[in-house]
Coordinates of N, CA and C in Angstrom, one line a residue:
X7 N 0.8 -1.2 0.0 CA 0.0 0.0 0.0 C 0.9 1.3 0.0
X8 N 0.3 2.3 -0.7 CA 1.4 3.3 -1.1 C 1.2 4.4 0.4
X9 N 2.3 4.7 0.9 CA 2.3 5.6 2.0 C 1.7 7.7 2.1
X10 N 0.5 7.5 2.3 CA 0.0 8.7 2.0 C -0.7 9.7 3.2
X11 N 0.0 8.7 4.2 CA -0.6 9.1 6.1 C -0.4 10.6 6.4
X12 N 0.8 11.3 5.8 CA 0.7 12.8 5.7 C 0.5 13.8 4.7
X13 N -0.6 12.9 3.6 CA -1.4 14.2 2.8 C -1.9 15.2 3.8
X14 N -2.5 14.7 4.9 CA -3.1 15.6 5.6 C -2.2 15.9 7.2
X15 N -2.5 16.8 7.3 CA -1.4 17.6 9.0 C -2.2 16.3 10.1
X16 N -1.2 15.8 10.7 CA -1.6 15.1 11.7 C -1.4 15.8 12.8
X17 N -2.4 15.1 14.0 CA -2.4 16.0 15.4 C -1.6 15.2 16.1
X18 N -0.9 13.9 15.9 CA -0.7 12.9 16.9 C 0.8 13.0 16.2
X19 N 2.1 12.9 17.6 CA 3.3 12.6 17.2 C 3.3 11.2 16.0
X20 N 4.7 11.1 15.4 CA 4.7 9.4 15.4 C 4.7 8.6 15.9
X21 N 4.0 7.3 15.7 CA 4.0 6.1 15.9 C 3.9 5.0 14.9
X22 N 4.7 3.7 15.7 CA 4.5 2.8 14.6 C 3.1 1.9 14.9
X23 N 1.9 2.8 14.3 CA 1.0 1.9 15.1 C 0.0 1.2 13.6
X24 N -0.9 0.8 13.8 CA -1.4 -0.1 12.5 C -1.3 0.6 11.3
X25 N -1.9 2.2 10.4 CA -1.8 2.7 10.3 C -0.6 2.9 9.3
X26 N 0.4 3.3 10.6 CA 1.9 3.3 9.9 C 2.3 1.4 9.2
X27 N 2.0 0.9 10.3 CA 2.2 -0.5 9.5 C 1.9 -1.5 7.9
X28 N 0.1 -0.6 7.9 CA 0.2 -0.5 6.7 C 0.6 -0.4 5.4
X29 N 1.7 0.8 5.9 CA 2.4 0.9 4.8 C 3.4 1.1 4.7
X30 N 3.8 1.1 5.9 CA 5.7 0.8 6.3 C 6.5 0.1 5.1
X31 N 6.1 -0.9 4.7 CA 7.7 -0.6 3.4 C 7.3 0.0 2.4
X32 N 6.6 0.8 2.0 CA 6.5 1.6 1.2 C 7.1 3.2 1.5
X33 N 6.8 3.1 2.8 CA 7.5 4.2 3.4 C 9.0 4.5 3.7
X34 N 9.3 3.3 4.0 CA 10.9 3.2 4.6 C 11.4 2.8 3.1
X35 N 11.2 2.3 2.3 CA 12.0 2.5 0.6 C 11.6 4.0 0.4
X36 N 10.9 4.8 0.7 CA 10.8 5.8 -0.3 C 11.6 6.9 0.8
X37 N 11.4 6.4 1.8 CA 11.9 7.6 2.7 C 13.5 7.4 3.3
X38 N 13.9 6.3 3.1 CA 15.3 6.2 3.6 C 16.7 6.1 2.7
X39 N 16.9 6.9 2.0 CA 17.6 6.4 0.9 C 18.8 5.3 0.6
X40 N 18.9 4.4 -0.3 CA 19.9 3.3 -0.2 C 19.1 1.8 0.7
X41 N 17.9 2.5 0.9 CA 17.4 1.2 2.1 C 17.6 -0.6 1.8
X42 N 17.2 -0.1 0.5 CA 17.6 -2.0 0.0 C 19.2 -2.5 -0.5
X43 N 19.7 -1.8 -0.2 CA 21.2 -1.7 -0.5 C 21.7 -2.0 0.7
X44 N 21.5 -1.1 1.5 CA 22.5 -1.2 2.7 C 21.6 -2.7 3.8
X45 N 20.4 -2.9 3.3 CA 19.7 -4.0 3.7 C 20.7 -5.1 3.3
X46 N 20.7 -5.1 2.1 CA 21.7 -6.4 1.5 C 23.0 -6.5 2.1
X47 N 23.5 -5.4 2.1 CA 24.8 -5.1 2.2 C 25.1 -5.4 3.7
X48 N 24.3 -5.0 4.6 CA 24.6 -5.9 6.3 C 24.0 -7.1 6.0
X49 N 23.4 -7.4 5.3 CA 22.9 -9.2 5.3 C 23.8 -9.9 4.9
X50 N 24.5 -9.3 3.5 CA 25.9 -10.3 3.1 C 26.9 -10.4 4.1
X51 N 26.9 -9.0 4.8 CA 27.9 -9.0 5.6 C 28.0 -9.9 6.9
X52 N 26.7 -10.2 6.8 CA 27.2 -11.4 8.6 C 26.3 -12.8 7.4
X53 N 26.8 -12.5 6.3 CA 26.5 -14.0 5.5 C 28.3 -13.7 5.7
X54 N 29.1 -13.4 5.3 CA 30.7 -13.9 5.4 C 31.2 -13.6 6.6
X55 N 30.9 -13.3 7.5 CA 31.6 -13.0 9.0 C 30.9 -14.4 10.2
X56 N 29.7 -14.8 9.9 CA 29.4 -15.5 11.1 C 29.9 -16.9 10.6
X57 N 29.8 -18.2 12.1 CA 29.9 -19.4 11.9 C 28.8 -20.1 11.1
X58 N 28.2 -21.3 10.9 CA 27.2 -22.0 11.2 C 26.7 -21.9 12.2
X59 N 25.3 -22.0 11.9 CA 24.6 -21.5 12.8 C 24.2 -20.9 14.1
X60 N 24.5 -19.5 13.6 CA 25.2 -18.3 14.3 C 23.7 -17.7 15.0
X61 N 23.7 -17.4 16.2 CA 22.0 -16.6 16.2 C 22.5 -14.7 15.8
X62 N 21.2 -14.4 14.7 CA 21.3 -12.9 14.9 C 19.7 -12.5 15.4
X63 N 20.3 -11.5 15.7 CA 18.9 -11.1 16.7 C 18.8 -9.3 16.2
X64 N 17.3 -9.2 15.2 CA 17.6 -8.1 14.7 C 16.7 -7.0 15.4
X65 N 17.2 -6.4 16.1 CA 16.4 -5.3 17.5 C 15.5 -4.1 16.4
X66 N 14.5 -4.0 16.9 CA 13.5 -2.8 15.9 C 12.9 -4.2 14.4
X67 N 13.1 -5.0 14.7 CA 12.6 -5.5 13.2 C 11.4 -5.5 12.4
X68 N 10.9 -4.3 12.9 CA 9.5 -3.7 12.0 C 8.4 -4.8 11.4
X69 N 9.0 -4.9 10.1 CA 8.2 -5.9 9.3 C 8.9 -7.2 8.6
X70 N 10.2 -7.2 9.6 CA 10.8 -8.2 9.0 C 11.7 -8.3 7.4
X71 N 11.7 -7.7 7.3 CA 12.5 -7.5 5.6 C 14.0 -8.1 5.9
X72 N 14.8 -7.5 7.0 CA 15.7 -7.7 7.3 C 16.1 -9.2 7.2
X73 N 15.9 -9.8 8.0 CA 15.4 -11.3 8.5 C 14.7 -11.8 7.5
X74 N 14.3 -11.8 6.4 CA 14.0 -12.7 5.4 C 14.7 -12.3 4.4
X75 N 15.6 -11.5 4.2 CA 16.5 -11.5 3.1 C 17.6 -12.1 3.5
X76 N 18.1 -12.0 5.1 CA 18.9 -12.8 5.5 C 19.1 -14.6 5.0
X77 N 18.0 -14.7 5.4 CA 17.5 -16.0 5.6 C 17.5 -16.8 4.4
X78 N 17.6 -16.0 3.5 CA 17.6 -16.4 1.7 C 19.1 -17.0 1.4
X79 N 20.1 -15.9 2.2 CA 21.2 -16.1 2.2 C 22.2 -17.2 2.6
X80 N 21.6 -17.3 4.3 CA 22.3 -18.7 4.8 C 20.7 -19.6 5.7
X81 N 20.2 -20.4 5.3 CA 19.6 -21.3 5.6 C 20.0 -21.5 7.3
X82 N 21.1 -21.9 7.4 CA 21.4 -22.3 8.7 C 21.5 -21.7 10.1
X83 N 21.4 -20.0 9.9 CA 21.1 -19.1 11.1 C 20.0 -19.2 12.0
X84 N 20.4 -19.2 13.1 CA 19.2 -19.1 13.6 C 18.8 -17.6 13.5
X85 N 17.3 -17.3 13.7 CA 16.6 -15.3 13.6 C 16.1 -15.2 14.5
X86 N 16.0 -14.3 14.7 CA 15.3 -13.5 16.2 C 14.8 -12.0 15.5
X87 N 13.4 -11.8 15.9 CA 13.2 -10.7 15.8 C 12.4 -9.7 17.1
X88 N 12.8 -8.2 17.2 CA 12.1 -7.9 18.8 C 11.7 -6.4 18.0
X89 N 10.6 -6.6 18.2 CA 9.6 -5.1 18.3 C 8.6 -4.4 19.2
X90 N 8.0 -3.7 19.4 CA 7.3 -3.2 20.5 C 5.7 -2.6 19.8
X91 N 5.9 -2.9 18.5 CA 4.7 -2.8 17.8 C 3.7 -4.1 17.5
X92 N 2.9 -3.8 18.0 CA 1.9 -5.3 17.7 C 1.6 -5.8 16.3
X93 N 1.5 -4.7 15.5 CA 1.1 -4.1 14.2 C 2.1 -4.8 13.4
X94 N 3.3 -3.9 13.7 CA 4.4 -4.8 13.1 C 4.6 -6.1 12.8
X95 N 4.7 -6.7 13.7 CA 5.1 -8.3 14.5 C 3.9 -8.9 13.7
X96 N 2.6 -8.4 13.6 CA 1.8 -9.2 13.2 C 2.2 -9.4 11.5
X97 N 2.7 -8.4 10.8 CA 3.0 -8.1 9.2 C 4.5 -9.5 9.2
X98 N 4.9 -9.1 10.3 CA 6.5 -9.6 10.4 C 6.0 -11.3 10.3
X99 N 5.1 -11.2 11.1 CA 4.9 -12.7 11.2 C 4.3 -14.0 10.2
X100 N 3.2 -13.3 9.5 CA 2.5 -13.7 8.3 C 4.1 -13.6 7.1
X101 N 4.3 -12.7 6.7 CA 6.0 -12.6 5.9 C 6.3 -13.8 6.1
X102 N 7.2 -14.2 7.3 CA 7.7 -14.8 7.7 C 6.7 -16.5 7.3
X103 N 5.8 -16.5 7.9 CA 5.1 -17.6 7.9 C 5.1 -18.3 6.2
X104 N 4.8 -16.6 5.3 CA 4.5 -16.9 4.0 C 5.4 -17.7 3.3
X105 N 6.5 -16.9 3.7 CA 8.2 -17.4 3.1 C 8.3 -19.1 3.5
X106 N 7.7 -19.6 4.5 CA 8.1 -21.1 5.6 C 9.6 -20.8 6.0
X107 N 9.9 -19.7 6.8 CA 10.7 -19.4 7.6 C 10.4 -19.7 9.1
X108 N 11.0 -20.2 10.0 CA 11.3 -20.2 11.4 C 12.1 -19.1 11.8
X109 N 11.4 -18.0 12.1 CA 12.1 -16.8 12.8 C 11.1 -16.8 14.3
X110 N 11.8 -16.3 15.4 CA 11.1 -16.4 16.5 C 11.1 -14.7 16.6
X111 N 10.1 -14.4 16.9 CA 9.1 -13.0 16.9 C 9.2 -12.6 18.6
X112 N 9.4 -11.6 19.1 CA 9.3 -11.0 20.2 C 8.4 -9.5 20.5
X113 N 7.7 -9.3 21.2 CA 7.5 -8.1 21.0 C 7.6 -7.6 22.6
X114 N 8.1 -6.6 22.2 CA 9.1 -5.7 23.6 C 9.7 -4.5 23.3
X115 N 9.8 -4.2 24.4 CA 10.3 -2.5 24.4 C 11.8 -2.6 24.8
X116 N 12.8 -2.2 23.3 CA 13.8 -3.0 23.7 C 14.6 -2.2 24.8
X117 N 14.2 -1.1 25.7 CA 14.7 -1.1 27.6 C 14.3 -1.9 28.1
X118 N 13.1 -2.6 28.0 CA 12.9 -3.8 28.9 C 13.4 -5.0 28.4
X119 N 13.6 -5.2 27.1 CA 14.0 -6.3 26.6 C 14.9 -7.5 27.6
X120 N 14.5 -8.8 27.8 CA 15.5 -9.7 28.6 C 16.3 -10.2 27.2
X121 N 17.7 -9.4 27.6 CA 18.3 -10.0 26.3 C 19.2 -11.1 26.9
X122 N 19.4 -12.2 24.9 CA 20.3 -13.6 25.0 C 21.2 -13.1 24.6
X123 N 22.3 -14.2 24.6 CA 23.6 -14.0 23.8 C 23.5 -14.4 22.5
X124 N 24.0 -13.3 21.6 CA 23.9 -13.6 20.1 C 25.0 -13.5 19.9
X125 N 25.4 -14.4 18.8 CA 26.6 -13.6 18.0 C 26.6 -12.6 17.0
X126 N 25.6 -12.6 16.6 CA 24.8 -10.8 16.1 C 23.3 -9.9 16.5
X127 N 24.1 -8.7 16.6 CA 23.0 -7.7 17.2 C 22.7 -6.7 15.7
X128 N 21.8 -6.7 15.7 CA 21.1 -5.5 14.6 C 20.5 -4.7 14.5
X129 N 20.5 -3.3 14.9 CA 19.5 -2.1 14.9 C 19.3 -1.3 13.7
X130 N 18.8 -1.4 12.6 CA 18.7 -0.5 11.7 C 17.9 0.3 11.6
X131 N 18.1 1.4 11.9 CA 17.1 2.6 12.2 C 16.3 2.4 13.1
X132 N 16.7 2.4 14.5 CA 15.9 1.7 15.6 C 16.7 2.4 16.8
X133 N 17.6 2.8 17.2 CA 18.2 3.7 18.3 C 17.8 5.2 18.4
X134 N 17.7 5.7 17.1 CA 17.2 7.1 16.9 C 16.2 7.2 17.2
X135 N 15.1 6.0 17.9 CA 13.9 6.2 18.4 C 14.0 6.0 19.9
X136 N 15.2 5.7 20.3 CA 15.0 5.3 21.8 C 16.1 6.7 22.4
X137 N 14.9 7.3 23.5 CA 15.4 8.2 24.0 C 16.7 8.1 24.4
X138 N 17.2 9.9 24.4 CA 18.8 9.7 24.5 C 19.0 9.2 26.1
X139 N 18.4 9.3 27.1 CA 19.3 8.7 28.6 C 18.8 7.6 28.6
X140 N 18.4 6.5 27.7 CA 18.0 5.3 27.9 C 19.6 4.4 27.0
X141 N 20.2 5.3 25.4 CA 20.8 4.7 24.7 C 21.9 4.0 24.9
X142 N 22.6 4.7 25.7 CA 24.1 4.5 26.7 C 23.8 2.7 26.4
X143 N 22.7 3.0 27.6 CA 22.6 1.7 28.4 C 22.2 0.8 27.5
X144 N 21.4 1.0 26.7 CA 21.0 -0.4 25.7 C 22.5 -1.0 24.8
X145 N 22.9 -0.2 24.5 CA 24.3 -0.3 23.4 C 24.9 -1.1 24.7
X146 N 25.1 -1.0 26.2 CA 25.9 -1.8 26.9 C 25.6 -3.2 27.0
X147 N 24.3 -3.3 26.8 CA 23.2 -4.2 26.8 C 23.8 -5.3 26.1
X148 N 23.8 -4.7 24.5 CA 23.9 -5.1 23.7 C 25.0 -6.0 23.7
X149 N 26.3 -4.9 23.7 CA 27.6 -5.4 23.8 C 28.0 -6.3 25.3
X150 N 27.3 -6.4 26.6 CA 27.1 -7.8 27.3 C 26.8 -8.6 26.8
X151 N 26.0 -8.5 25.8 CA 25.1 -10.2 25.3 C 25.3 -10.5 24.1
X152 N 26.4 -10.2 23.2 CA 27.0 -10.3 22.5 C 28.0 -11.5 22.7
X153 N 28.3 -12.3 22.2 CA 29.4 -13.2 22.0 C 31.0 -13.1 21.6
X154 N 31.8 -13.9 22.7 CA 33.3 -13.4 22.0 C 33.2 -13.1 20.3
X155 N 33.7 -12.3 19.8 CA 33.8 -12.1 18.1 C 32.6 -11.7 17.6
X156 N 31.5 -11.8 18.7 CA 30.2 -11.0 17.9 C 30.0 -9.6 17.1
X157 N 29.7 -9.7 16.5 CA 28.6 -8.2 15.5 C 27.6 -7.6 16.1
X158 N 28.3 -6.2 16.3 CA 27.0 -5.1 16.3 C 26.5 -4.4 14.6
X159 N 25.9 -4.3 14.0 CA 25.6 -3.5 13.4 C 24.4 -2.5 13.1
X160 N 24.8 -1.0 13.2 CA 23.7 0.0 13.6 C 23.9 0.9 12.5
X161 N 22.6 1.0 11.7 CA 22.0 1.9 11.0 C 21.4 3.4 11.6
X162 N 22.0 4.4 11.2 CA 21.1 5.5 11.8 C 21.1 6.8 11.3
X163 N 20.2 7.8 11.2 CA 20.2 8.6 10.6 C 20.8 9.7 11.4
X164 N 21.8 10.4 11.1 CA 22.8 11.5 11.6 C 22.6 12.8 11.9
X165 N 23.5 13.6 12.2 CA 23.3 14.9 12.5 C 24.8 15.4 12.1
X166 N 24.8 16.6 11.4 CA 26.3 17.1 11.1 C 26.3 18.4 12.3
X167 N 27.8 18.4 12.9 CA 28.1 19.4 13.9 C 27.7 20.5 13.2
X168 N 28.5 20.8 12.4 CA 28.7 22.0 11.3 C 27.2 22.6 11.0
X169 N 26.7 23.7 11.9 CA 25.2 23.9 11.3 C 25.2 24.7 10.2
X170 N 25.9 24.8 9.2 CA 25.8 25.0 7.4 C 25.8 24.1 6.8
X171 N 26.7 23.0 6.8 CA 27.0 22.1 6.2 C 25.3 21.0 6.8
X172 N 24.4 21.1 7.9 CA 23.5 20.6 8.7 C 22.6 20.8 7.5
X173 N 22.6 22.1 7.7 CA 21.5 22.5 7.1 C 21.2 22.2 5.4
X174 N 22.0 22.5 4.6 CA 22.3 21.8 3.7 C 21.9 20.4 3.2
X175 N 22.5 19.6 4.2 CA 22.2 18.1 3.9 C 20.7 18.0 4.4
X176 N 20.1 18.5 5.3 CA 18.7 18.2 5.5 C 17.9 18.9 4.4
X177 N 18.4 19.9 3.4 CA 17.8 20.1 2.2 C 18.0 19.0 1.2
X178 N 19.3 18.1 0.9 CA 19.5 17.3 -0.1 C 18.7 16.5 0.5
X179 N 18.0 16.2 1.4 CA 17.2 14.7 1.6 C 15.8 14.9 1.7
X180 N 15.8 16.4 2.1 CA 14.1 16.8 1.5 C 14.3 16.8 0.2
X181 N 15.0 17.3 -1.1 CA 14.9 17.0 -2.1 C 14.6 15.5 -2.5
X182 N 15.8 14.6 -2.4 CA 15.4 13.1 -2.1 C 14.1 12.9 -2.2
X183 N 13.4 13.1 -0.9 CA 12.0 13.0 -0.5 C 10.7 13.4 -1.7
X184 N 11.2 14.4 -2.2 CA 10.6 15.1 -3.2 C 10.6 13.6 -4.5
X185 N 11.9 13.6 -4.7 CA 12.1 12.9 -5.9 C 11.3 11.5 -5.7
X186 N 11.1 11.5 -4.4 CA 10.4 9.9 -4.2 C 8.7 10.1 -4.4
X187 N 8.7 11.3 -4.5 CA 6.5 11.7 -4.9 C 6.1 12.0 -3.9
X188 N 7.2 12.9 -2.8 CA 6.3 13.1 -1.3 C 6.3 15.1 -2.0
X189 N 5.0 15.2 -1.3 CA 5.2 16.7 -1.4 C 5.8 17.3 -0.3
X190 N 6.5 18.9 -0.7 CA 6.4 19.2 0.1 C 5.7 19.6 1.6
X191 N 4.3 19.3 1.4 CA 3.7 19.6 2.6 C 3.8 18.2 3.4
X192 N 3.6 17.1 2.6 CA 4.0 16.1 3.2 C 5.0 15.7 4.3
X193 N 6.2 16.2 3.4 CA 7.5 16.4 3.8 C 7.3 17.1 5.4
X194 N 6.5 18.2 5.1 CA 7.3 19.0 6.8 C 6.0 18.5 7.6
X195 N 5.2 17.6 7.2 CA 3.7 16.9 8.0 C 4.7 15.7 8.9
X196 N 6.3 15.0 8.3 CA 5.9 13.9 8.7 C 7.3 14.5 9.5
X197 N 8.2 15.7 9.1 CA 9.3 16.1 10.2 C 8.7 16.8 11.3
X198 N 7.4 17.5 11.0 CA 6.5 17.8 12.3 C 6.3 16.8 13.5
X199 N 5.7 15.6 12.6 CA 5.5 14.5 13.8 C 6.4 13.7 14.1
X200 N 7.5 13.4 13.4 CA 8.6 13.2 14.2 C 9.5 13.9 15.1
X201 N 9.0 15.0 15.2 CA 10.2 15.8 16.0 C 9.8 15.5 17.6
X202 N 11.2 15.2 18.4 CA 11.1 14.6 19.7 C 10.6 13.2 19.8
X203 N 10.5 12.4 18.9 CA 10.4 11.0 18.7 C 11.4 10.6 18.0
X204 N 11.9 10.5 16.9 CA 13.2 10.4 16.4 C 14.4 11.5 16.3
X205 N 15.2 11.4 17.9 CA 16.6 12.5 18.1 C 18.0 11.6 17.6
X206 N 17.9 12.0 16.6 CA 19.7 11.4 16.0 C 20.8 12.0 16.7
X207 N 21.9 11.5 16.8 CA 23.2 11.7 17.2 C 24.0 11.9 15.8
X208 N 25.3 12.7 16.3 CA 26.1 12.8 15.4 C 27.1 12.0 15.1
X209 N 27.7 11.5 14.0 CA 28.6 10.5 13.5 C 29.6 10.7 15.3
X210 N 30.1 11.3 15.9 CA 31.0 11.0 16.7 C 30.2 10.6 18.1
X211 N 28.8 11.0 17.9 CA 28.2 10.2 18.9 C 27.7 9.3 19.2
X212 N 27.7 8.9 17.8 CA 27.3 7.4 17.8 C 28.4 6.4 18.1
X213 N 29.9 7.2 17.4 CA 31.3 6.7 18.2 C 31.5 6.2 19.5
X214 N 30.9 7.2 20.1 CA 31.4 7.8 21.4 C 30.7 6.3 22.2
X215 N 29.4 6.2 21.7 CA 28.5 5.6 22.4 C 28.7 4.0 22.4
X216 N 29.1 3.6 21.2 CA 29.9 2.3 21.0 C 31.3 1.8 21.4
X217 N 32.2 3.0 21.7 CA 33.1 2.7 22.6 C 33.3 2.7 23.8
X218 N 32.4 3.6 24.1 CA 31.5 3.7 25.9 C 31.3 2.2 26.3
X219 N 30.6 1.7 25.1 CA 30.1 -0.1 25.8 C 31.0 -0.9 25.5
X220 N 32.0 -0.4 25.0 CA 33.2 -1.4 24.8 C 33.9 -1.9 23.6
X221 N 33.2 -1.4 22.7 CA 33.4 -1.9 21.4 C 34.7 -0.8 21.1
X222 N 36.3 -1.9 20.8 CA 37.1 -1.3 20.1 C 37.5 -1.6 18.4
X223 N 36.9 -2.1 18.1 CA 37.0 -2.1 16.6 C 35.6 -2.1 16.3
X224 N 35.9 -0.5 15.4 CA 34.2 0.1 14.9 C 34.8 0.2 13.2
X225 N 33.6 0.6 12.8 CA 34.0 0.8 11.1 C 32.7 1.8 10.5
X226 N 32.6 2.3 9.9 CA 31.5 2.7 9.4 C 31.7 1.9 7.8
X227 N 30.6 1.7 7.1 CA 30.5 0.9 6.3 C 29.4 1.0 5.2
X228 N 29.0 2.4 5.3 CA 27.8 2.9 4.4 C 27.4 4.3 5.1
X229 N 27.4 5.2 4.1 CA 27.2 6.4 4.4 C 26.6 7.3 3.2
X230 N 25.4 7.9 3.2 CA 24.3 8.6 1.9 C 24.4 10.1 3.1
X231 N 24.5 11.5 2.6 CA 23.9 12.5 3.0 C 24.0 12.2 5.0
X232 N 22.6 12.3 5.4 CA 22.2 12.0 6.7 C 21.8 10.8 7.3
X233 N 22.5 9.6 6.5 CA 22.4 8.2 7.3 C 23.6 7.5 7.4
X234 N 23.8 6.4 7.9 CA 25.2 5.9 8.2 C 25.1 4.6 8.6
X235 N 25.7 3.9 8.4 CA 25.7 2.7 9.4 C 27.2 2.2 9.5
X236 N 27.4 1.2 10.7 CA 28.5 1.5 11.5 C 28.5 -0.6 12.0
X237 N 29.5 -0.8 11.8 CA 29.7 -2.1 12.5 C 30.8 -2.0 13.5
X238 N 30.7 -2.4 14.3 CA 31.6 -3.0 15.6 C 31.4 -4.3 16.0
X239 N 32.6 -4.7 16.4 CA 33.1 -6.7 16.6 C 33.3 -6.2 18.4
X240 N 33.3 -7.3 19.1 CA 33.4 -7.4 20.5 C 34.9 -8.7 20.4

């Protein structure tokens, strides 16, 4: 279904609630640029880095896209998926079911989350939703329950120090946006309702924050305008 939830001004912040679920991949391809790319591109990547039958555990997994492209890749992983949307989990699940995949579904709020030990952790576009004095601590979380040699890999959309160079790049991705058939009213309908629900960090604080939990070998490994993503090994 094509994503058209802010033709009109909403009164309500965001949420991922039915609503948005409906049309969440239509939204998150048109709104995140490179999404199927950099999707692939961490899926091959712990397709050549893990063992047999390695568990990854992909935190935020919306509607599952992640985890079944994976799954295409190496048969023998075990998946995990953890979301806090009902809505989601329910799209994630039928997916999953459709495909005849065994992925085990969670739904949780990942501060409360009881986390396992995986040898991969996955947030793609999923930290920039969890408040900043909660983040510290989930990333430690993370990197506890991580396995000797394990994989973090975090997708996230950025902030540049530099408020010219800021400003700038948040015009090249409303252009983007444009080019993807959002108007501009749309455009400032859906930065309205995200503002104070999605707070991004800047490339060094997203550093800061992974070496805080321990992680000394980081990499970034994809970077468009105002998004990034970043792997670190334990």
């Amino acid at each position: 279904m094509k994503d058209e939830l802010f033709k009109e001004k909403l009164t309500k912040q965001f949420e991922f609630d039915k609503s948005v679920a409906s049309v969440f991949d239509d939204m998150i391809n048109r709104s995140v640029p490179f999404y199927k790319e950099n999707l692939e591109l961490c899926a091959n990547l712990i397709k050549k880095l893990t063992k047999e039958g390695a568990k990854v555990c992909d935190l935020g997994c919306s509607s599952a896209n992640f985890l079944i492209f994976l799954a295409s890749l190496r048969k023998d992983l075990k998946l995990f998926g953890v979301d806090n949307a009902p809505s989601m989990l329910e799209i994630a699940k039928s997916k999953a079911q459709a495909y005849g995949l065994n992925i085990e579904f969670f739904e949780a709020n990942l501060c409360d989350f009881v986390f396992f030990q995986s040898d991969v952790f996955v947030a793609n576009y999923t930290l920039q939703f969890i408040r900043p004095p909660k983040r510290q601590e989930l990333v430690n979380e993370i990197y506890k329950n991580l396995n000797k040699g394990g994989i973090f890999i975090m997708s996230e959309k950025i902030l540049y120090e530099d408020a010219f160079l800021s400003k700038n790049m948040i015009e090249l991705y409303a252009d983007y946006k444009e080019r993807q058939g959002y108007s501009k009213i749309e455009i400032a309908a859906k930065r309205e309702a995200l503002e104070n629900v999605l707070i991004p960090y800047s490339e060094k604080e997203n550093l800061d924050m992974l070496k805080n939990a321990g992680f000394k070998k980081i990499e970034s490994v994809f970077k468009w305008v105002n998004f990034e993503t970043f792997i670190a090994f334990k």
